[in-house]
XYZ file of C-alpha atoms in Angstrom:
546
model
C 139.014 -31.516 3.404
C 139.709 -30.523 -0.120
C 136.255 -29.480 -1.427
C 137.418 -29.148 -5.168
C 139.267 -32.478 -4.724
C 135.897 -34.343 -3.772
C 133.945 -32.889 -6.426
C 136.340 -34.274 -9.066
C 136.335 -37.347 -7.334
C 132.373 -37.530 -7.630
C 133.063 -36.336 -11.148
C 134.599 -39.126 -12.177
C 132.572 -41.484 -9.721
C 129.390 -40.674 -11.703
C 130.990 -40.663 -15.387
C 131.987 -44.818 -14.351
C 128.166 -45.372 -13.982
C 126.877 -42.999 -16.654
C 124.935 -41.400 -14.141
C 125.487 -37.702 -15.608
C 122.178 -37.800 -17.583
C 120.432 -38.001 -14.134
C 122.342 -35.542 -13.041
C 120.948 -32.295 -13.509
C 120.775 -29.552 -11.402
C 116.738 -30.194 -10.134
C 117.234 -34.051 -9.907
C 120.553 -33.091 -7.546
C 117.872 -30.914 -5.477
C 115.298 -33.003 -4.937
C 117.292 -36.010 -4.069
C 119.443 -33.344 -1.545
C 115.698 -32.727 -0.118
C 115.153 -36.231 0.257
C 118.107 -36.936 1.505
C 117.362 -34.251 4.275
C 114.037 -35.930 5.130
C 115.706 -38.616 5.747
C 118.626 -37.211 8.218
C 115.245 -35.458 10.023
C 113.465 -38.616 10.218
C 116.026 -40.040 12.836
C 115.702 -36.989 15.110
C 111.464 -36.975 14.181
C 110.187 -38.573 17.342
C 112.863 -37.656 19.476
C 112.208 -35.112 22.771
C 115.294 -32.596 22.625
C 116.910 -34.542 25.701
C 116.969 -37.727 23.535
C 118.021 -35.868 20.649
C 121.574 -35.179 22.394
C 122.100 -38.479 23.391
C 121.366 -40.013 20.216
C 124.780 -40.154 18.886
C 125.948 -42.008 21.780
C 125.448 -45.515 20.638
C 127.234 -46.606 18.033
C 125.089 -47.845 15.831
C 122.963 -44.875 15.704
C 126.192 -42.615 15.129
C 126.595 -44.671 11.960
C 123.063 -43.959 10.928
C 123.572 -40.233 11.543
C 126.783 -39.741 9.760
C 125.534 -41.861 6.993
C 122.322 -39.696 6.381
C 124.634 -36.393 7.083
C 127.295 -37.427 4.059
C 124.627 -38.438 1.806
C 123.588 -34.407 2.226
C 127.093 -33.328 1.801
C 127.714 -35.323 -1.015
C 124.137 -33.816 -2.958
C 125.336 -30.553 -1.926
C 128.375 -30.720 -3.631
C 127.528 -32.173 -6.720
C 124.628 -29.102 -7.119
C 127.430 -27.080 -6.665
C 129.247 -28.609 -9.091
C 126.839 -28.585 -12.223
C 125.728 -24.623 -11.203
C 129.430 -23.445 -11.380
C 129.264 -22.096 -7.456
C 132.108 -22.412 -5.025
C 131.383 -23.380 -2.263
C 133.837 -21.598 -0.023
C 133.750 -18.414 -1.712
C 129.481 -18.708 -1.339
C 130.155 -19.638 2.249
C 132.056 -16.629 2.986
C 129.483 -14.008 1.222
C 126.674 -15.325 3.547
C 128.545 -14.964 6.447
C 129.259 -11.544 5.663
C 125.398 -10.720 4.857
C 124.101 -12.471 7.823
C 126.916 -10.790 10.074
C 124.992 -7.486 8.664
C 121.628 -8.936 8.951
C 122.093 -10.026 12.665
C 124.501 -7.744 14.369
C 126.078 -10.080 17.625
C 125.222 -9.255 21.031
C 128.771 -10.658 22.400
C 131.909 -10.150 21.728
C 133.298 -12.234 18.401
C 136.511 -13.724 17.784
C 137.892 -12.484 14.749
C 137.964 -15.236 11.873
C 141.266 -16.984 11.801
C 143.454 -16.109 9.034
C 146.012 -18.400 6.976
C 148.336 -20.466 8.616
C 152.098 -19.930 8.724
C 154.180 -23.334 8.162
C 157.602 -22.327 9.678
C 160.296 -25.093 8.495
C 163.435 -24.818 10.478
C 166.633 -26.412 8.583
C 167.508 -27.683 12.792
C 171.505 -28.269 11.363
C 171.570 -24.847 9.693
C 169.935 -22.701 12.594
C 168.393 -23.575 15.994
C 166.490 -20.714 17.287
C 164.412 -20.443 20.053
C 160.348 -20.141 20.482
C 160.499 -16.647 21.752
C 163.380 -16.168 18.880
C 161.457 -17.490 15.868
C 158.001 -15.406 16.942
C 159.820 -12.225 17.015
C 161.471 -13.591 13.354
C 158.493 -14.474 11.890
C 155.494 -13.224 14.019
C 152.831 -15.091 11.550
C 154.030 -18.617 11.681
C 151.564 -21.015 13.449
C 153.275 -24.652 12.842
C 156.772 -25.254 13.582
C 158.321 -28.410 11.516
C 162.297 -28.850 13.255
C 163.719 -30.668 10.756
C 166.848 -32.387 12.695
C 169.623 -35.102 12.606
C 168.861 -39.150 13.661
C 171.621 -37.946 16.226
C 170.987 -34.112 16.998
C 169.499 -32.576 20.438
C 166.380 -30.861 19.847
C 165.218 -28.299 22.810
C 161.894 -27.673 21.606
C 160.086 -26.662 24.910
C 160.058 -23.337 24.090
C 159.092 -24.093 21.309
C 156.014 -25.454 22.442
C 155.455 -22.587 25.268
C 155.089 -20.359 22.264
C 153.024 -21.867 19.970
C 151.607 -24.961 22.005
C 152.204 -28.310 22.138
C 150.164 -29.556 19.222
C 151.600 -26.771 16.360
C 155.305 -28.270 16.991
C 156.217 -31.514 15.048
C 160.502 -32.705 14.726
C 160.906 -34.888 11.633
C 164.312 -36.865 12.305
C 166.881 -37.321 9.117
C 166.811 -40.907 8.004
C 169.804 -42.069 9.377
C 172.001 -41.492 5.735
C 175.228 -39.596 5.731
C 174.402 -37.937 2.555
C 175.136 -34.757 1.330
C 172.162 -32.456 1.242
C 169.571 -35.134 3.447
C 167.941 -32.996 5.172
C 167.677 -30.247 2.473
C 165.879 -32.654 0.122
C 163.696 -34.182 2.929
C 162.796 -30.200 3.902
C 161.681 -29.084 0.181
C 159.712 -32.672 -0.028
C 157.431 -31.499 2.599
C 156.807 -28.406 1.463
C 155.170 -29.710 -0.944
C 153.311 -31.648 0.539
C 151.757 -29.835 2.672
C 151.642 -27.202 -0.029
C 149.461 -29.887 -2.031
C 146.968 -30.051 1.109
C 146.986 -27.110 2.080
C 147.262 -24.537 -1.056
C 146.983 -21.170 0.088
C 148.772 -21.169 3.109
C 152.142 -20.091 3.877
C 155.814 -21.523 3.696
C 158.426 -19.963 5.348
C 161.981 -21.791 5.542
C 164.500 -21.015 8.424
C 167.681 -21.364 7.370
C 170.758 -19.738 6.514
C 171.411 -22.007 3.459
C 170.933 -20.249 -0.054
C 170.791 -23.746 -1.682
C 166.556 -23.338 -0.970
C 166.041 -19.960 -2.687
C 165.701 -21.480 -6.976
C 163.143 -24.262 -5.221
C 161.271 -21.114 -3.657
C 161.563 -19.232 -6.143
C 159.698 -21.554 -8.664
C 156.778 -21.977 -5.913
C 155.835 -18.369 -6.354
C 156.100 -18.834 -9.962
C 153.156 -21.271 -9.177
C 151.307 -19.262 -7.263
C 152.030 -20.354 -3.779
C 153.654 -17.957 -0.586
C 156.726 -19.231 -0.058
C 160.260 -17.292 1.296
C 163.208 -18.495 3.368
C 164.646 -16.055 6.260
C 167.896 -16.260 7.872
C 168.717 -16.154 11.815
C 171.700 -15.670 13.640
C 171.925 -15.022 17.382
C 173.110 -12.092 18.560
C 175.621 -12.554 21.808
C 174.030 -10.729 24.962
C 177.203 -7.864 26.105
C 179.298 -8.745 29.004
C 179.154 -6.771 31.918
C 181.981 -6.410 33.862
C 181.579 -6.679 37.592
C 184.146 -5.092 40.357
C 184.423 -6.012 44.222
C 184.697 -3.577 46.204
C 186.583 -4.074 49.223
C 186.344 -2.429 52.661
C 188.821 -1.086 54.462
C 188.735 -1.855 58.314
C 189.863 1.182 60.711
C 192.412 -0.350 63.372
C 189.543 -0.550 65.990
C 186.833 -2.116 63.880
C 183.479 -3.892 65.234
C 184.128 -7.821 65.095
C 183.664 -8.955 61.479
C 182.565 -12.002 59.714
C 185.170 -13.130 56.875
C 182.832 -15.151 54.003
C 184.101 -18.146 52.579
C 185.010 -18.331 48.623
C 181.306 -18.218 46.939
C 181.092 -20.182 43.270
C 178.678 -19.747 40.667
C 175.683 -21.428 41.337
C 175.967 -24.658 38.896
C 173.623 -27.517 39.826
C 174.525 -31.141 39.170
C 171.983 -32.737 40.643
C 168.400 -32.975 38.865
C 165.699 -30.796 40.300
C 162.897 -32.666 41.704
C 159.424 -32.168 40.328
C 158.818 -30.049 43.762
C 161.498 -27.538 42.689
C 160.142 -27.052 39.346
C 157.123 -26.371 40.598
C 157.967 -23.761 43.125
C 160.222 -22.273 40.403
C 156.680 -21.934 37.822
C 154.684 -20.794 41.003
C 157.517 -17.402 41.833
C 157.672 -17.185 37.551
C 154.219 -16.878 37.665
C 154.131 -14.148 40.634
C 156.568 -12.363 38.651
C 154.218 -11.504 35.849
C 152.303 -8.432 35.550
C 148.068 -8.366 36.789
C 147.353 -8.321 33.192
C 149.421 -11.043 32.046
C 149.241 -13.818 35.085
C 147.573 -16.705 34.881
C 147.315 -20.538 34.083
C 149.405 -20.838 30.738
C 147.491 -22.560 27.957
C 149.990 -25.596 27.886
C 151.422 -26.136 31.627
C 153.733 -28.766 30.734
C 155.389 -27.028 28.392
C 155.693 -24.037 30.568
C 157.053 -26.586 32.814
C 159.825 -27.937 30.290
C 160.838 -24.165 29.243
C 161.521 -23.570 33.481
C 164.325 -27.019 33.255
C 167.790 -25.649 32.259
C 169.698 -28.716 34.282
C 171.012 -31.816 32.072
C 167.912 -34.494 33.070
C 167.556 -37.510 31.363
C 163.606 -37.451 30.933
C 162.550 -33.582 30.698
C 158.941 -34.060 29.644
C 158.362 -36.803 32.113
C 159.203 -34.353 35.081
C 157.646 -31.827 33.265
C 154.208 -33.789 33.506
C 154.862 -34.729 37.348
C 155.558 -31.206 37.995
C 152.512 -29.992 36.527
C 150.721 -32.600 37.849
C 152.049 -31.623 41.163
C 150.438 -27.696 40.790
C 147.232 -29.450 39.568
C 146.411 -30.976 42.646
C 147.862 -29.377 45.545
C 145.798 -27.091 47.204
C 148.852 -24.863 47.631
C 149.798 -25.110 43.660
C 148.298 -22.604 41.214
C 146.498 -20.662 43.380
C 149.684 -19.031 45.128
C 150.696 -17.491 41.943
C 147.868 -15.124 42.494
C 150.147 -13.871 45.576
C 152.076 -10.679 44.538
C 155.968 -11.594 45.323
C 158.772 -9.649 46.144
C 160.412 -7.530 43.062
C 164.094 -8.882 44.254
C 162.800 -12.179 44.307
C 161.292 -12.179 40.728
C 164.210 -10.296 38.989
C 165.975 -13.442 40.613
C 164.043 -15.991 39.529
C 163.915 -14.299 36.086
C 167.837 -14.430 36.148
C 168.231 -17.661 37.024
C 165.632 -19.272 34.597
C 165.754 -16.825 31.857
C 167.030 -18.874 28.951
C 168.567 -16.108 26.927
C 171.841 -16.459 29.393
C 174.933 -18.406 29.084
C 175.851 -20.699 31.491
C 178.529 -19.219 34.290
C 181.685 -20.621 34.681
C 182.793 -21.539 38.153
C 185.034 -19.337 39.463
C 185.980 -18.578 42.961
C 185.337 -15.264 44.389
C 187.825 -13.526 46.454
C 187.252 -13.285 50.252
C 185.132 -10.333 51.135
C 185.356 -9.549 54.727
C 181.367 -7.547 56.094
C 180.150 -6.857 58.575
C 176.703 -8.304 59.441
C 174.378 -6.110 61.300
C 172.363 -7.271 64.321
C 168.957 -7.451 62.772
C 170.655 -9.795 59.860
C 172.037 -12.424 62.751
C 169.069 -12.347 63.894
C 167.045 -13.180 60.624
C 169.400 -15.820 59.641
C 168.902 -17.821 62.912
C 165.472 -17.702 63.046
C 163.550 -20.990 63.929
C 160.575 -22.314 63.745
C 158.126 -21.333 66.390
C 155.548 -23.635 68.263
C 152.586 -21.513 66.759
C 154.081 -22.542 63.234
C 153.921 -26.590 64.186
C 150.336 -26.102 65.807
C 149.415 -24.040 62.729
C 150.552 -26.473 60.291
C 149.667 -29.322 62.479
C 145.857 -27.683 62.470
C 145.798 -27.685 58.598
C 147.019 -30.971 58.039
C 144.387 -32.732 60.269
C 141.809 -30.385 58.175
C 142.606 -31.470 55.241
C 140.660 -34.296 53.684
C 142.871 -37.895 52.685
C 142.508 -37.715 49.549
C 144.108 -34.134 49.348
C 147.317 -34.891 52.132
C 150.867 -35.529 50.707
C 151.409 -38.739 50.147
C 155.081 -38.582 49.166
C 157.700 -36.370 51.883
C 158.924 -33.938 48.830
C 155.115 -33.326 48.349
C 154.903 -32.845 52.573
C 157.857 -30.596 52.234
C 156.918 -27.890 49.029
C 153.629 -27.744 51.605
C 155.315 -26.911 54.431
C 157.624 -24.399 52.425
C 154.526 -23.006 51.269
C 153.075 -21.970 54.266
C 156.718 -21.052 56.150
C 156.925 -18.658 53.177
C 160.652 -20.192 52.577
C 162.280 -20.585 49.148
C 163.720 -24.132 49.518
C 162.103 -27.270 51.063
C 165.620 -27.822 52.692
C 165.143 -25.084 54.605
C 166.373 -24.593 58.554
C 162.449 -23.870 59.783
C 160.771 -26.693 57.200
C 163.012 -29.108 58.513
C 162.618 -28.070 62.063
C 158.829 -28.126 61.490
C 158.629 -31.513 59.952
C 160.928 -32.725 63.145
C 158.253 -31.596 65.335
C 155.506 -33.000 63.457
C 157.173 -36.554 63.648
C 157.662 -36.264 67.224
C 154.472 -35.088 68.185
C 153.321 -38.901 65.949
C 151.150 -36.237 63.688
C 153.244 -37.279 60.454
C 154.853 -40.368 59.722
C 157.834 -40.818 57.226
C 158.807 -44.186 56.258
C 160.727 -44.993 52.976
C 159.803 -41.011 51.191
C 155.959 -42.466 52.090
C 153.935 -40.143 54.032
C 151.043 -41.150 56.756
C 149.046 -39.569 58.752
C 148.255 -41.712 62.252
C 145.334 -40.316 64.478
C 145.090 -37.167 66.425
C 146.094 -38.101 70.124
C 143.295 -37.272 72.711
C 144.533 -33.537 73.730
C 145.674 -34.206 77.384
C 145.071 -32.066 80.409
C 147.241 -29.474 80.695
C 148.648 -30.266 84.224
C 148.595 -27.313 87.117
C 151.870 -25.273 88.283
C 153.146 -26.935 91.540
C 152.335 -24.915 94.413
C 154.712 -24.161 97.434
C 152.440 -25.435 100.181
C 152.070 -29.440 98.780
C 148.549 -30.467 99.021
C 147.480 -33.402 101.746
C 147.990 -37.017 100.291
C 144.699 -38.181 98.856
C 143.989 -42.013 100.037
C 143.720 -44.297 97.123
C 140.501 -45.531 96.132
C 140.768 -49.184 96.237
C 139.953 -50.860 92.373
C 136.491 -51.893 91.635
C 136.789 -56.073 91.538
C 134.778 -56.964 88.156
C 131.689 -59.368 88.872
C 131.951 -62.977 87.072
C 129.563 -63.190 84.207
C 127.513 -66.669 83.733
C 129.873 -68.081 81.630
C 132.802 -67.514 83.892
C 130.850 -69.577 86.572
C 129.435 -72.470 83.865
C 133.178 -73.205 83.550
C 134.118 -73.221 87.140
C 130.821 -75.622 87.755
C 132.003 -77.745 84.836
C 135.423 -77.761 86.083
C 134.421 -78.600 89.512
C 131.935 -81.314 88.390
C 134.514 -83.086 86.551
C 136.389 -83.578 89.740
C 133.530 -85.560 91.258
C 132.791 -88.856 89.364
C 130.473 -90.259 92.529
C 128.972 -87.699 94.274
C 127.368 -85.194 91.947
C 123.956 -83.226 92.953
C 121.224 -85.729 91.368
C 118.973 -83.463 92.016
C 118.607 -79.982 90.420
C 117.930 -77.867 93.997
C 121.241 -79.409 95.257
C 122.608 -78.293 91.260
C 121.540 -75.118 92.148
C 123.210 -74.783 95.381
C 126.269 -75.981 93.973
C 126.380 -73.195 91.248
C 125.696 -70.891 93.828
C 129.002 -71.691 96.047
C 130.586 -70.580 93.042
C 128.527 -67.329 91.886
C 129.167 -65.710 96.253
C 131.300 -63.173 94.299
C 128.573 -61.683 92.030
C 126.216 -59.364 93.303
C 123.204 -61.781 93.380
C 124.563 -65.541 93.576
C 120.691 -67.188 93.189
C 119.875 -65.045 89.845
C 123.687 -66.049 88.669
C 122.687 -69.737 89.457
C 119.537 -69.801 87.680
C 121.237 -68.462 84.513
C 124.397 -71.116 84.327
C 121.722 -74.034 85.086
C 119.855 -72.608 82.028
C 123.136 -72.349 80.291
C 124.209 -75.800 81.082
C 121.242 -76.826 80.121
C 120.966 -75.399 76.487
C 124.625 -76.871 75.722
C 123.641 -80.509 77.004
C 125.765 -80.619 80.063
C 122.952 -81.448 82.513
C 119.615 -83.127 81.300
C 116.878 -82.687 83.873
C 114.057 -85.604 84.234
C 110.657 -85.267 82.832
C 108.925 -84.789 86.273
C 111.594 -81.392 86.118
C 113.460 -82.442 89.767
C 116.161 -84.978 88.768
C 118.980 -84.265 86.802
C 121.776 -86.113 85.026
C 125.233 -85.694 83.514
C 125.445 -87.246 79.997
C 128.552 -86.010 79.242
C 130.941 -86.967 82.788
């Protein structure tokens, strides 16, 4: 907000209405205190807990920020007619009441002006870490490129975060100069919002020094710097080659090794192991969470992909909620591992060309066979197999990449292709304690742990006789639908009476263990369902439904 602008504007708002003859500096006061009662009023006969809650309806937002400018806008105009600015007057009390009331805490120092770096993208293109060494005040970075150009601003936003970067495409015009005019248009104006900051143009192109040049004339910081890479030196490499004695141990001739050059996208699992050993490889001091992940992310992808920031985002979403994600960077890593890593990722190198290398013939010791054939070990599967079944559902792997950067983690290997994560995973899926179908990940119940059976004994143990099956007893209903079954058979000569209906039932109940009890019940039964009525006097009975 441009205070000076606004109290023109309410200048000139006031000289339309012929208000200034009202407007003297004790009127502007006492209307600012009324104004003030009236912002107080809303908060009044409020309890502090309803006071913070106030805002949250709409309505009474509208109130408060209504009541709130009408202050502002008193304040100013006081301001106005006694000739005080307000920013300078702002910054002297801050200053006395810093002396007045000495802080108890640490203070963050106030922030100073902000550094507007404007990079001509078709003149130069230099990196984040590149253009902070250049210019180490700049705070916004405007890329000013072609409709057509690659930008590769990730570490761009790693430096300065993700919000201070903004690319302005070219209209798409082949004319001479576009971009140049486009460029000095926005500097001023931002230079018209934002006066007493700085300009600093990135560019080798001498064509923006007059236009600079007249912008200090008028006051404002403005300068253009030039950049040009420097190439890193090449160090030349030699082979040395062993000579074998004409009895030599039995040796191991290596296959022509290329450069590594990856084709294939890296999956978001890769990226994020690759941020987790980056993040190891930082010093105590300097380690921890950096303040814009996903663009930490994009800086680690140096393979062609066609949506960067997209796997950016699933990679970072990836550390975010893994167990197993942020908090193993805490974990101190090899030094031969991070000088790796930092080799591999560092963007500063050129890409190598693939060329063979000529066949080396080594010899491998003992203890390195013996390291590069290890396997995975049955206390790794019941380890893992332990940790997975601890783990809550909402916090298991749901997809098999995320299954195997877990299992990777806790095998302490460097790929999730890996002989032992693979053999692991195997073992899992044959013990049914993970399920794979389609990349989708499921977790079926623990078995019942089994007895572990005993070691067969020479002398074979006597033959136990077996124990002949327990025959289940019919229930009630079983027998209702024999007796209903038999009854059906009989059109003439069914019990009329219902002592001969129970004797009947009980012919079929002989099997369960007490055959009158049994009969009572399926009478009852047939009774309730309408199959037999019984007479009034309670001995007869009839069969309504045969």
């Amino acid at each position: 907000m441009d205070l000076k602008a606004l109290q023109a504007r309410l200048r000139d708002f006031a000289a339309a209405r012929d208000w200034q003859p009202f407007h003297s500096p004790k009127n502007l006061a006492m209307a600012l205190m009324v104004e003030s009662a009236e912002l107080l009023e809303l908060f009044q006969w409020l309890t502090t807990e309803q006071s913070n809650t106030l805002t949250r309806d709409a309505a009474d937002k509208e109130r408060v920020g209504d009541e709130i400018a009408d202050v502002l806008l008193y304040l100013l105009q006081l301001a106005d007619r006694t000739g005080v600015d307000v920013e300078e007057a702002v910054e002297q009390k801050l200053r006395k009441n810093a002396e007045k009331h000495p802080a108890k805490h640490p203070e963050k120092p106030a922030p100073g002006p902000k550094g507007h770096l404007l990079i001509d993208w078709e003149n130069v293109q230099p990196r984040g870490e590149e253009l902070r060494a250049l210019v180490p005040e700049g705070t916004d970075v405007w890329i000013f490129h072609g409709p057509q150009q690659k930008v590769e601003a990730s570490s761009h936003r790693l430096a300065y975060g993700a919000s201070k970067v903004a690319l302005v495409p070219r209209p798409g015009l082949n004319k001479k100069n576009a971009l140049d005019f486009q460029l000095s248009y926005y500097i001023g104006y931002i230079s018209a919002r934002q006066p007493h900051e700085r300009f600093v143009v990135v560019s080798n192109d001498t064509g923006y020094d007059p236009m600079l040049e007249h912008a200090c004339e008028l006051g404002f910081d403005a300068r253009r710097v030039s950049f040009r890479r420097q190439s890193p030196p090449v160090v030349a490499t030699s082979v040395k080659r062993k000579v074998k004695a004409a009895v030599a141990k039995p040796t191991l001739a290596l296959k022509p090794v290329y450069s590594p050059v990856q084709l294939i996208a890296p999956s978001a699992a890769q990226i994020a192991w690759r941020a987790i050993v980056q993040l190891r490889a930082m010093s105590t001091a300097g380690r921890g969470r950096p303040a814009d992940l996903e663009a930490f992310m994009e800086s680690l992808i140096n393979e062609p992909v066609m949506d960067k920031p997209g796997l950016a985002c699933r990679a970072s979403q990836l550390l975010r909620d893994r167990p197993l994600g942020l908090g193993r960077a805490a974990v101190d890593t090899p030094r031969s591992t991070a000088a790796l890593v930092r080799a591999i990722q560092s963007p500063a190198a050129p890409t190598p060309v693939a060329q063979p290398l000529p066949t080396v013939v080594v010899e491998v010791p003992a203890k390195a066979k013996t390291e590069a054939s290890a396997k995975a070990t049955r206390q790794d599967v019941q380890r893992l197999a332990q940790f997975l079944d601890g783990l809550a559902p909402a916090k298991r792997p749901a997809q098999k990449e995320e299954l195997l950067v877990l299992l990777q983690y806790h095998l302490g290997e460097t790929s999730g292709q890996a002989p032992r994560v693979t053999q692991v995973l195997a073992q899992l899926q044959a013990q049914k304690r993970v399920a794979i179908k389609r990349n989708v990940v499921s977790f079926p119940p623990s078995p019942a742990a089994a007895p572990v059976p005993a070691k067969k004994t020479a002398a074979k143990k006597a033959a136990t006789p077996a124990v002949p099956k327990a025959i289940p007893k019919p229930t009630a209903a079983q027998v209702a639908k024999a007796v209903l079954g038999s009854l059906g058979k009989m059109p003439k000569n069914k019990p009329t009476r219902r002592a001969g209906l129970l004797k009947f039932i009980e012919t079929h109940a002989t099997k369960a263990a007490d055959p009158k009890s049994i009969a009572q019940q399926v009478c009852a039964l047939l009774e309730a369902r309408r199959d037999v009525v019984v007479s009034p006097d309670g001995k007869g009975v009839t069969y309504p439904k045969f």
